[in-house]
mmCIF file of C-alpha atoms in Angstrom:
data_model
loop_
_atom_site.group_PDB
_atom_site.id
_atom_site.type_symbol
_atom_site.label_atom_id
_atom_site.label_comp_id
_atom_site.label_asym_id
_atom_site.label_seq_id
_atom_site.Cartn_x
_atom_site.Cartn_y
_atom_site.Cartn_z
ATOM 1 C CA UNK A 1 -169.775 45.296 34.218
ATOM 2 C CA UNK A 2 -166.892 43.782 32.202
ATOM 3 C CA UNK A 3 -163.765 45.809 32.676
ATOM 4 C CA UNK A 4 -161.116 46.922 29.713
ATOM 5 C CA UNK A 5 -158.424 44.439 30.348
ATOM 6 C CA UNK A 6 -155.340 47.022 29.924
ATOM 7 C CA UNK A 7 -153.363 47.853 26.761
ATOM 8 C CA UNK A 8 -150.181 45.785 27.848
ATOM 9 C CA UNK A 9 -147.768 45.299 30.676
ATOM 10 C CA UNK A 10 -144.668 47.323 30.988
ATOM 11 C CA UNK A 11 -141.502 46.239 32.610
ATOM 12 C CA UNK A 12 -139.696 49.963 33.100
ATOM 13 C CA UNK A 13 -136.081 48.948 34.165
ATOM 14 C CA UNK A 14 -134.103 51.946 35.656
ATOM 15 C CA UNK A 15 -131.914 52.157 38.781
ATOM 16 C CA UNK A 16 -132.536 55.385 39.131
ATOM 17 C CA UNK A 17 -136.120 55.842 41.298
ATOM 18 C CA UNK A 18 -136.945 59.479 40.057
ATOM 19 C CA UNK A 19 -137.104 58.328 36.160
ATOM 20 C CA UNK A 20 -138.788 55.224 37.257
ATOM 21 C CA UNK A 21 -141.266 56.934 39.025
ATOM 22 C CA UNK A 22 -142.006 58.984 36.546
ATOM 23 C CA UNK A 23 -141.979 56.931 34.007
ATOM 24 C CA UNK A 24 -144.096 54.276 35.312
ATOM 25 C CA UNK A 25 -146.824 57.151 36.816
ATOM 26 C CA UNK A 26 -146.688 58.387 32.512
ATOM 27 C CA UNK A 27 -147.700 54.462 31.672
ATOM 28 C CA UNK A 28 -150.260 53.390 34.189
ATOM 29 C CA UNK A 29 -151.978 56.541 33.084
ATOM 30 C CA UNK A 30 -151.899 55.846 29.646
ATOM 31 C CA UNK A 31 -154.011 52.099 31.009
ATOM 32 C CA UNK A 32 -150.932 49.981 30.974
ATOM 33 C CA UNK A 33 -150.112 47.267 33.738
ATOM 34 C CA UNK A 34 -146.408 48.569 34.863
ATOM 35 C CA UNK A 35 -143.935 46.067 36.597
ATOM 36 C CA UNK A 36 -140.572 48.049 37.989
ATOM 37 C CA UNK A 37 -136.903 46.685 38.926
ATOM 38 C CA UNK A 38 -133.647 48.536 38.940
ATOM 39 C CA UNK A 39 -130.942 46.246 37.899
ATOM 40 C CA UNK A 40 -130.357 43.479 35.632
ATOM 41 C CA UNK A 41 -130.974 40.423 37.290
ATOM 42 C CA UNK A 42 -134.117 41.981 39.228
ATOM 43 C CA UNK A 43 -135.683 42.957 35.368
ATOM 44 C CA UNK A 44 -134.911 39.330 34.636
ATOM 45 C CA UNK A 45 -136.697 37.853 37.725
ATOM 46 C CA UNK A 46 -140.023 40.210 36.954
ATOM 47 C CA UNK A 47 -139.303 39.108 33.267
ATOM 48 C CA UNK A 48 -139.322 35.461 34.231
ATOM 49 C CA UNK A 49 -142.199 35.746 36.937
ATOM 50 C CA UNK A 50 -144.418 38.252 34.387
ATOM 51 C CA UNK A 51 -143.262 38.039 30.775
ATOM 52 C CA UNK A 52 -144.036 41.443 29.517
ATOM 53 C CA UNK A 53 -145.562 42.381 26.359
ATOM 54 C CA UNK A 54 -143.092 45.152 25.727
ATOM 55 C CA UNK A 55 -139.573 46.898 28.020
ATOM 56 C CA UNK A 56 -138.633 49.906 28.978
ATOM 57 C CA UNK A 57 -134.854 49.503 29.675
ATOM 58 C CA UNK A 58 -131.714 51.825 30.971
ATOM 59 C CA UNK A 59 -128.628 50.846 29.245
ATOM 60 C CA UNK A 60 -126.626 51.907 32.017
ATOM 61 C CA UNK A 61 -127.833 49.608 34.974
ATOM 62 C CA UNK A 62 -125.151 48.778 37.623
ATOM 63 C CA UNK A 63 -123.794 45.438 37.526
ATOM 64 C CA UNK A 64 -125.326 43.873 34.599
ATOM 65 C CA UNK A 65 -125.537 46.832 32.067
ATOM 66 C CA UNK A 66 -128.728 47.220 29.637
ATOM 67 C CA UNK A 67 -127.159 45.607 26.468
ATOM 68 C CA UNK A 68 -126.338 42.450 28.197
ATOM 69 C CA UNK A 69 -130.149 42.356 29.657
ATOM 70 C CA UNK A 70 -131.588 42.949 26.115
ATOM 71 C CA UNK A 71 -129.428 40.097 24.760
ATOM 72 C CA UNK A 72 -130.151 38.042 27.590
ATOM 73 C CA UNK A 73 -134.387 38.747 27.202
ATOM 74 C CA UNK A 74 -133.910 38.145 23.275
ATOM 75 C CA UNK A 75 -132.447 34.759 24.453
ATOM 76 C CA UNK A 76 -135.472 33.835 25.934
ATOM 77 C CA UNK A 77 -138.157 35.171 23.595
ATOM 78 C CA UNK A 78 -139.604 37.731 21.386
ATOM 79 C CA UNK A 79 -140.355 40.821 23.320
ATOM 80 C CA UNK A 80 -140.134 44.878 21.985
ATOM 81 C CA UNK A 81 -137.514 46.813 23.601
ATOM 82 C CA UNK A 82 -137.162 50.217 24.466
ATOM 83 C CA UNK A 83 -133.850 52.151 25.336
ATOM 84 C CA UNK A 84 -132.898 54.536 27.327
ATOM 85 C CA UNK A 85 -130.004 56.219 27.354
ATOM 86 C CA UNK A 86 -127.719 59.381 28.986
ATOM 87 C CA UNK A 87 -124.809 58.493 26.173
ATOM 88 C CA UNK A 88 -124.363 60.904 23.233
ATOM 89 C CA UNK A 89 -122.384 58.179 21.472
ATOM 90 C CA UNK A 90 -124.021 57.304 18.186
ATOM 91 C CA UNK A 91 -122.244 53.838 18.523
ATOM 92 C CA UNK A 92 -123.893 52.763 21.325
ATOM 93 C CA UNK A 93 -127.146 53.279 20.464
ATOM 94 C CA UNK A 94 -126.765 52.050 17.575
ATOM 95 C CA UNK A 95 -125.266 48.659 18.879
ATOM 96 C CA UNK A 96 -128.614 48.336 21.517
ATOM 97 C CA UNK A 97 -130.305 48.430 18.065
ATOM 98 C CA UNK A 98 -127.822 45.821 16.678
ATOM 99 C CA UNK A 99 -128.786 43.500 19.509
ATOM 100 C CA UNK A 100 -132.179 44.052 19.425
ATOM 101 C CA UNK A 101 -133.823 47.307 20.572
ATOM 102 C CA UNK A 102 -136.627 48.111 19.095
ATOM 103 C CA UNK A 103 -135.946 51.938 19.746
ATOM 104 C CA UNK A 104 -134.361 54.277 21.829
ATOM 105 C CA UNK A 105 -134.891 57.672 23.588
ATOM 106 C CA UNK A 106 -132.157 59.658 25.070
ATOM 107 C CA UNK A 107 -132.216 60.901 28.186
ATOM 108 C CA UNK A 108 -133.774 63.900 29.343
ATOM 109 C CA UNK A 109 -136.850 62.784 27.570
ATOM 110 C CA UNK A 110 -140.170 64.149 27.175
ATOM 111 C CA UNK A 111 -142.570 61.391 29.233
ATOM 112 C CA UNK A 112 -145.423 61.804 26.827
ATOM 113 C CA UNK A 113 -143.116 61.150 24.311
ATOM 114 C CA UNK A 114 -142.097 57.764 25.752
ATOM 115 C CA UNK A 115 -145.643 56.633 26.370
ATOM 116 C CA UNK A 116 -146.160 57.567 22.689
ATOM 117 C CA UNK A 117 -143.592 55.472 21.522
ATOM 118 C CA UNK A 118 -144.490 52.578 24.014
ATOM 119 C CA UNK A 119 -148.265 52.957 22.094
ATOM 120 C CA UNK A 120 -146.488 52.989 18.537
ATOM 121 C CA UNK A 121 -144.341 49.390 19.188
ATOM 122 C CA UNK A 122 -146.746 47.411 20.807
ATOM 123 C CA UNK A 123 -149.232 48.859 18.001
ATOM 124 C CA UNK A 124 -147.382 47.832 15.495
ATOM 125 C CA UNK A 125 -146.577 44.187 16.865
ATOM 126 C CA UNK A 126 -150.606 43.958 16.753
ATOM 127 C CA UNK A 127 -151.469 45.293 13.541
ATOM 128 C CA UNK A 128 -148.054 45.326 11.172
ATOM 129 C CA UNK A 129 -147.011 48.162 8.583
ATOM 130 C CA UNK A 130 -149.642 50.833 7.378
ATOM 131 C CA UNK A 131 -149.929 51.239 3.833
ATOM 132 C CA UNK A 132 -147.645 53.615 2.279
ATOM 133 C CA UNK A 133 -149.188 56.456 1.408
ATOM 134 C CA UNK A 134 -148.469 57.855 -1.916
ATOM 135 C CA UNK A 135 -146.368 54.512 -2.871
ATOM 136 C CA UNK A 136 -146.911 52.662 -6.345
ATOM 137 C CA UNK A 137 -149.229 49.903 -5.735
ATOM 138 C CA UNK A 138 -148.235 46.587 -4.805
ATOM 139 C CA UNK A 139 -146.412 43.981 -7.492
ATOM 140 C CA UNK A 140 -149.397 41.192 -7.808
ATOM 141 C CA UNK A 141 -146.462 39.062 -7.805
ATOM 142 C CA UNK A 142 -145.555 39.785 -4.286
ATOM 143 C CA UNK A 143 -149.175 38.934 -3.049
ATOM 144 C CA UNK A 144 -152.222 41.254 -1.937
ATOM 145 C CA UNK A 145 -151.906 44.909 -0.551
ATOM 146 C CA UNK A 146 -153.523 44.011 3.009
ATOM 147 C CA UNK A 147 -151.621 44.866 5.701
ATOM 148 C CA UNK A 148 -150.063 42.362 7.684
ATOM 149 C CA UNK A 149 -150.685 41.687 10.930
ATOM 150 C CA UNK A 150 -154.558 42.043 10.247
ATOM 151 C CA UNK A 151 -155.660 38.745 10.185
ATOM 152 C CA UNK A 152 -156.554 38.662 6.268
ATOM 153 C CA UNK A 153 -153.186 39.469 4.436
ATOM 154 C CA UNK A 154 -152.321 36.935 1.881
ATOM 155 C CA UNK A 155 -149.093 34.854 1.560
ATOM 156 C CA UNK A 156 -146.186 37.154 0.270
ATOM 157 C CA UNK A 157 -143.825 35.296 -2.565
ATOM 158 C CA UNK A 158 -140.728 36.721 -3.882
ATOM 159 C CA UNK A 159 -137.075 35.583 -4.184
ATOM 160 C CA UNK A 160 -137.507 32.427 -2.216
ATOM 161 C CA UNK A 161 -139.015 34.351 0.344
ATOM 162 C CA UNK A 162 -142.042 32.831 1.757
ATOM 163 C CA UNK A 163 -143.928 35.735 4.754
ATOM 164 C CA UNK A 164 -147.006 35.091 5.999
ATOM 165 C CA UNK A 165 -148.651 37.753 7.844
ATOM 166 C CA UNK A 166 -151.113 36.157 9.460
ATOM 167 C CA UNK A 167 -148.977 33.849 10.934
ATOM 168 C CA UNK A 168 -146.265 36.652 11.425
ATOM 169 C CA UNK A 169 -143.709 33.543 9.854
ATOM 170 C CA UNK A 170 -141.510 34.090 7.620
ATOM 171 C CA UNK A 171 -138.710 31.796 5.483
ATOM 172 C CA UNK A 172 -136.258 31.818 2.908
ATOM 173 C CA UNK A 173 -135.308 28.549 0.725
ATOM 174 C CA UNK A 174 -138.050 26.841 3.240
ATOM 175 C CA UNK A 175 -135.677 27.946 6.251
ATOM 176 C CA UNK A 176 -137.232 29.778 8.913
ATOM 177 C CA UNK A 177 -136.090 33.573 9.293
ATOM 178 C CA UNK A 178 -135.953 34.302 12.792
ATOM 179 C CA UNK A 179 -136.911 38.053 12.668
ATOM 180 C CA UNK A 180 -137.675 40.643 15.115
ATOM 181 C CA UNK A 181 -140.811 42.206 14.768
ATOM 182 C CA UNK A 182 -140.269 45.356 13.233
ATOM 183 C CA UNK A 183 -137.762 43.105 10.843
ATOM 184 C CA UNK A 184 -140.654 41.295 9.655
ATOM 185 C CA UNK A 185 -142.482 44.423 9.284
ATOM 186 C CA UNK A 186 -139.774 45.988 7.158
ATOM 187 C CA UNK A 187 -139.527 42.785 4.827
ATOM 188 C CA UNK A 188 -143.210 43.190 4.626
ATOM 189 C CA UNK A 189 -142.805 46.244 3.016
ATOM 190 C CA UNK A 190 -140.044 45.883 0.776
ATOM 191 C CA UNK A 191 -141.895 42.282 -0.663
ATOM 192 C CA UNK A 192 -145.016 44.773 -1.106
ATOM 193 C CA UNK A 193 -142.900 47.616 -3.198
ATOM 194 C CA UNK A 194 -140.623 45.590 -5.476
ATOM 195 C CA UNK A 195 -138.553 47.860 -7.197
ATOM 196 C CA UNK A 196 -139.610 51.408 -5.534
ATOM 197 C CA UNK A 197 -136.707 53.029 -4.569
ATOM 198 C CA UNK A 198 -137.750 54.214 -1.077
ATOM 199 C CA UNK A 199 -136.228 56.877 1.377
ATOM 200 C CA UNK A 200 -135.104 55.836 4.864
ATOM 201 C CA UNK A 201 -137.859 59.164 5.822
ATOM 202 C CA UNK A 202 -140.658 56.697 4.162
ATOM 203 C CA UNK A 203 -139.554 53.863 5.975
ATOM 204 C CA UNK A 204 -139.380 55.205 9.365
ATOM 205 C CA UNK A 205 -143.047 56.684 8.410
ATOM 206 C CA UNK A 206 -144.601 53.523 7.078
ATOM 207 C CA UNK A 207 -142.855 50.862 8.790
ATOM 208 C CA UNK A 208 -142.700 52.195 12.132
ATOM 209 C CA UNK A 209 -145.184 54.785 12.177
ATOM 210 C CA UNK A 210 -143.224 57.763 13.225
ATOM 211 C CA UNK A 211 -142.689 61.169 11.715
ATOM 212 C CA UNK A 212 -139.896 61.561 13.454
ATOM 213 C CA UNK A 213 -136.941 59.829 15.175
ATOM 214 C CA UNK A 214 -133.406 58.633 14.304
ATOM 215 C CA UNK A 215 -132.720 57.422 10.401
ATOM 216 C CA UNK A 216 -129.558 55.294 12.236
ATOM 217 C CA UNK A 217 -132.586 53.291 13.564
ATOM 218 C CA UNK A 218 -133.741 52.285 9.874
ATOM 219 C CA UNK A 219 -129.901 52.035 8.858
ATOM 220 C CA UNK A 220 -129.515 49.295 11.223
ATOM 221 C CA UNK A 221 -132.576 46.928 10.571
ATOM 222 C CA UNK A 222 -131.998 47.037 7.144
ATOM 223 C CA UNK A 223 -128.314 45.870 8.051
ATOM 224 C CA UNK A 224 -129.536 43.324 10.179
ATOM 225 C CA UNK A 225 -132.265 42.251 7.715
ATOM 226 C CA UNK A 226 -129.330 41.904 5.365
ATOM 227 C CA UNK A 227 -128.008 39.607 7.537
ATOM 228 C CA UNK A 228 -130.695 37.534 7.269
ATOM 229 C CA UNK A 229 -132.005 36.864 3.648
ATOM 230 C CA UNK A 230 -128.846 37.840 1.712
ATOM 231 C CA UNK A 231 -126.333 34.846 0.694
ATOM 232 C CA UNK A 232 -123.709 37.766 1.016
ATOM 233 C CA UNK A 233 -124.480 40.237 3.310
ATOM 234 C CA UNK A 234 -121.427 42.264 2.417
ATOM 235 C CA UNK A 235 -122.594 42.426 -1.304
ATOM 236 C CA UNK A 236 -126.025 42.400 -0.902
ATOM 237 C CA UNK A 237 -129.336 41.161 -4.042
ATOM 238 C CA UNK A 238 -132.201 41.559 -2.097
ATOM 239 C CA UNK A 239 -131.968 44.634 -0.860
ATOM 240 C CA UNK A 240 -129.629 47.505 -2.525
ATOM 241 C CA UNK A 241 -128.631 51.030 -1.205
ATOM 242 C CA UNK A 242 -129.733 53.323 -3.942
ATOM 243 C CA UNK A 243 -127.141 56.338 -3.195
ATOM 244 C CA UNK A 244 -128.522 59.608 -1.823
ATOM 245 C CA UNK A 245 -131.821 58.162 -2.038
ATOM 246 C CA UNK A 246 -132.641 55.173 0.590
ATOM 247 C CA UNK A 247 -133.443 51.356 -0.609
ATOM 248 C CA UNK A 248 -135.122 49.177 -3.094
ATOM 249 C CA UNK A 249 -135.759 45.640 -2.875
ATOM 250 C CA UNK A 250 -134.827 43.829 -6.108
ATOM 251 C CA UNK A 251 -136.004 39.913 -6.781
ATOM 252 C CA UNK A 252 -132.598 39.180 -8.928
ATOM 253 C CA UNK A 253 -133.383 37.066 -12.809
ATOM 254 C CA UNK A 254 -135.156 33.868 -12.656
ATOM 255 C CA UNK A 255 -136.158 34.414 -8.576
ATOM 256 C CA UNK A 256 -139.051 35.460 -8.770
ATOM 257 C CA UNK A 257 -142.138 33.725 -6.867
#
């Protein structure tokens, strides 16, 4: 009898052995092939021997600390991060999600919360953004309303801004945008609602699935999304704060298609 190959492989990266423990008992439960180390350069020798499809990862590791083993994976390839973290500083979460975090849980956490976030990033890598419930439908303009990641989502046109979401590529001007996946998931969006002013609640729901979690989190992509498609980050086009509200993506005269 064929056997289920298993959802993914884990690499759960924590020098302490009681959180690792548990945390990799919570995942192989759940079906997923767990790897463990407890410092930096051990993650990056199970990395290197067993690239995984998504990490769990302290931020306060001895020697090598968890930001410098994010930036050094990113380096390497695409791969979904998770953080963990004891710190009640804002600022450094929020700069793990600057280098490339795909989320973060704070320490104590609830394990069935972790495994439930593990499911949501390595879900959405596979299949892209849900449809937005309750959103105004799609601008024909910026392609179909299939979801990307599915296989069957056509080519999305706006601003100079070529995604494909099939191909999970994406450029700008016929330069490639080197985006991190839930980037390219949250450009996918905001090229499917043109215009719709949309709250960073709705984002967080429709882009990464959650109902809840930190708002920094969508603060920061959209930053770093900025970073990547605006000719002046600092005064941004493409992408414009609406005040008390959230964001809008706005294709400025004459760049459209």
């Amino acid at each position: 009898m064929e056997q289920t190959p298993p959802p993914g492989r884990v690499l759960v990266v924590d020098d302490d052995p009681t959180v690792a423990e548990v945390v990799a008992g919570y995942l192989d439960r759940a079906g997923y092939d767990v790897d463990r180390a407890a410092d930096g350069p051990g993650a990056l020798a199970r990395a290197a021997a067993r690239w995984p499809d998504l990490v769990v990862l302290d931020l306060m590791l001895p020697g090598m600390d968890g930001l410098e083993v994010c930036r050094t994976l990113r380096g390497r390839g695409p791969v979904p991060v998770i953080m963990l973290t004891a710190r009640g500083d804002e600022d450094d979460r929020i700069l793990g999600l600057e280098i490339g975090a795909d989320d973060y849980v704070t320490k104590p956490f609830s394990p069935r919360e972790l495994v439930l976030r593990v499911e949501s990033v390595l879900r959405r890598g596979r299949t892209g953004p849900r449809a937005a419930a309750g959103m105004s439908a799609p601008d024909p303009a910026a392609g179909s309303g299939t979801a990307p990641g599915d296989g069957t989502g056509a080519v999305l046109r706006r601003a100079g801004i070529t995604l494909d979401p099939s191909a999970r590529r994406a450029t700008r001007n016929g330069r490639e945008l080197a985006l991190t996946l839930r980037e390219f998931d949250l450009l996918a969006f905001l090229l499917r609602h043109p215009g719709v002013a949309c709250t960073r609640e709705e984002l967080m729901r429709d882009v990464w699935g959650w109902d809840f979690g930190d708002l920094s989190t969508v603060t920061v992509h959209v930053r770093r999304l900025r970073g990547k498609i605006e000719d002046d980050p600092a005064a941004p086009r493409l992408i414009q704060t609406v005040w008390g509200v959230g964001y809008r993506f706005d294709a400025p005269p004459g760049a459209e298609g």
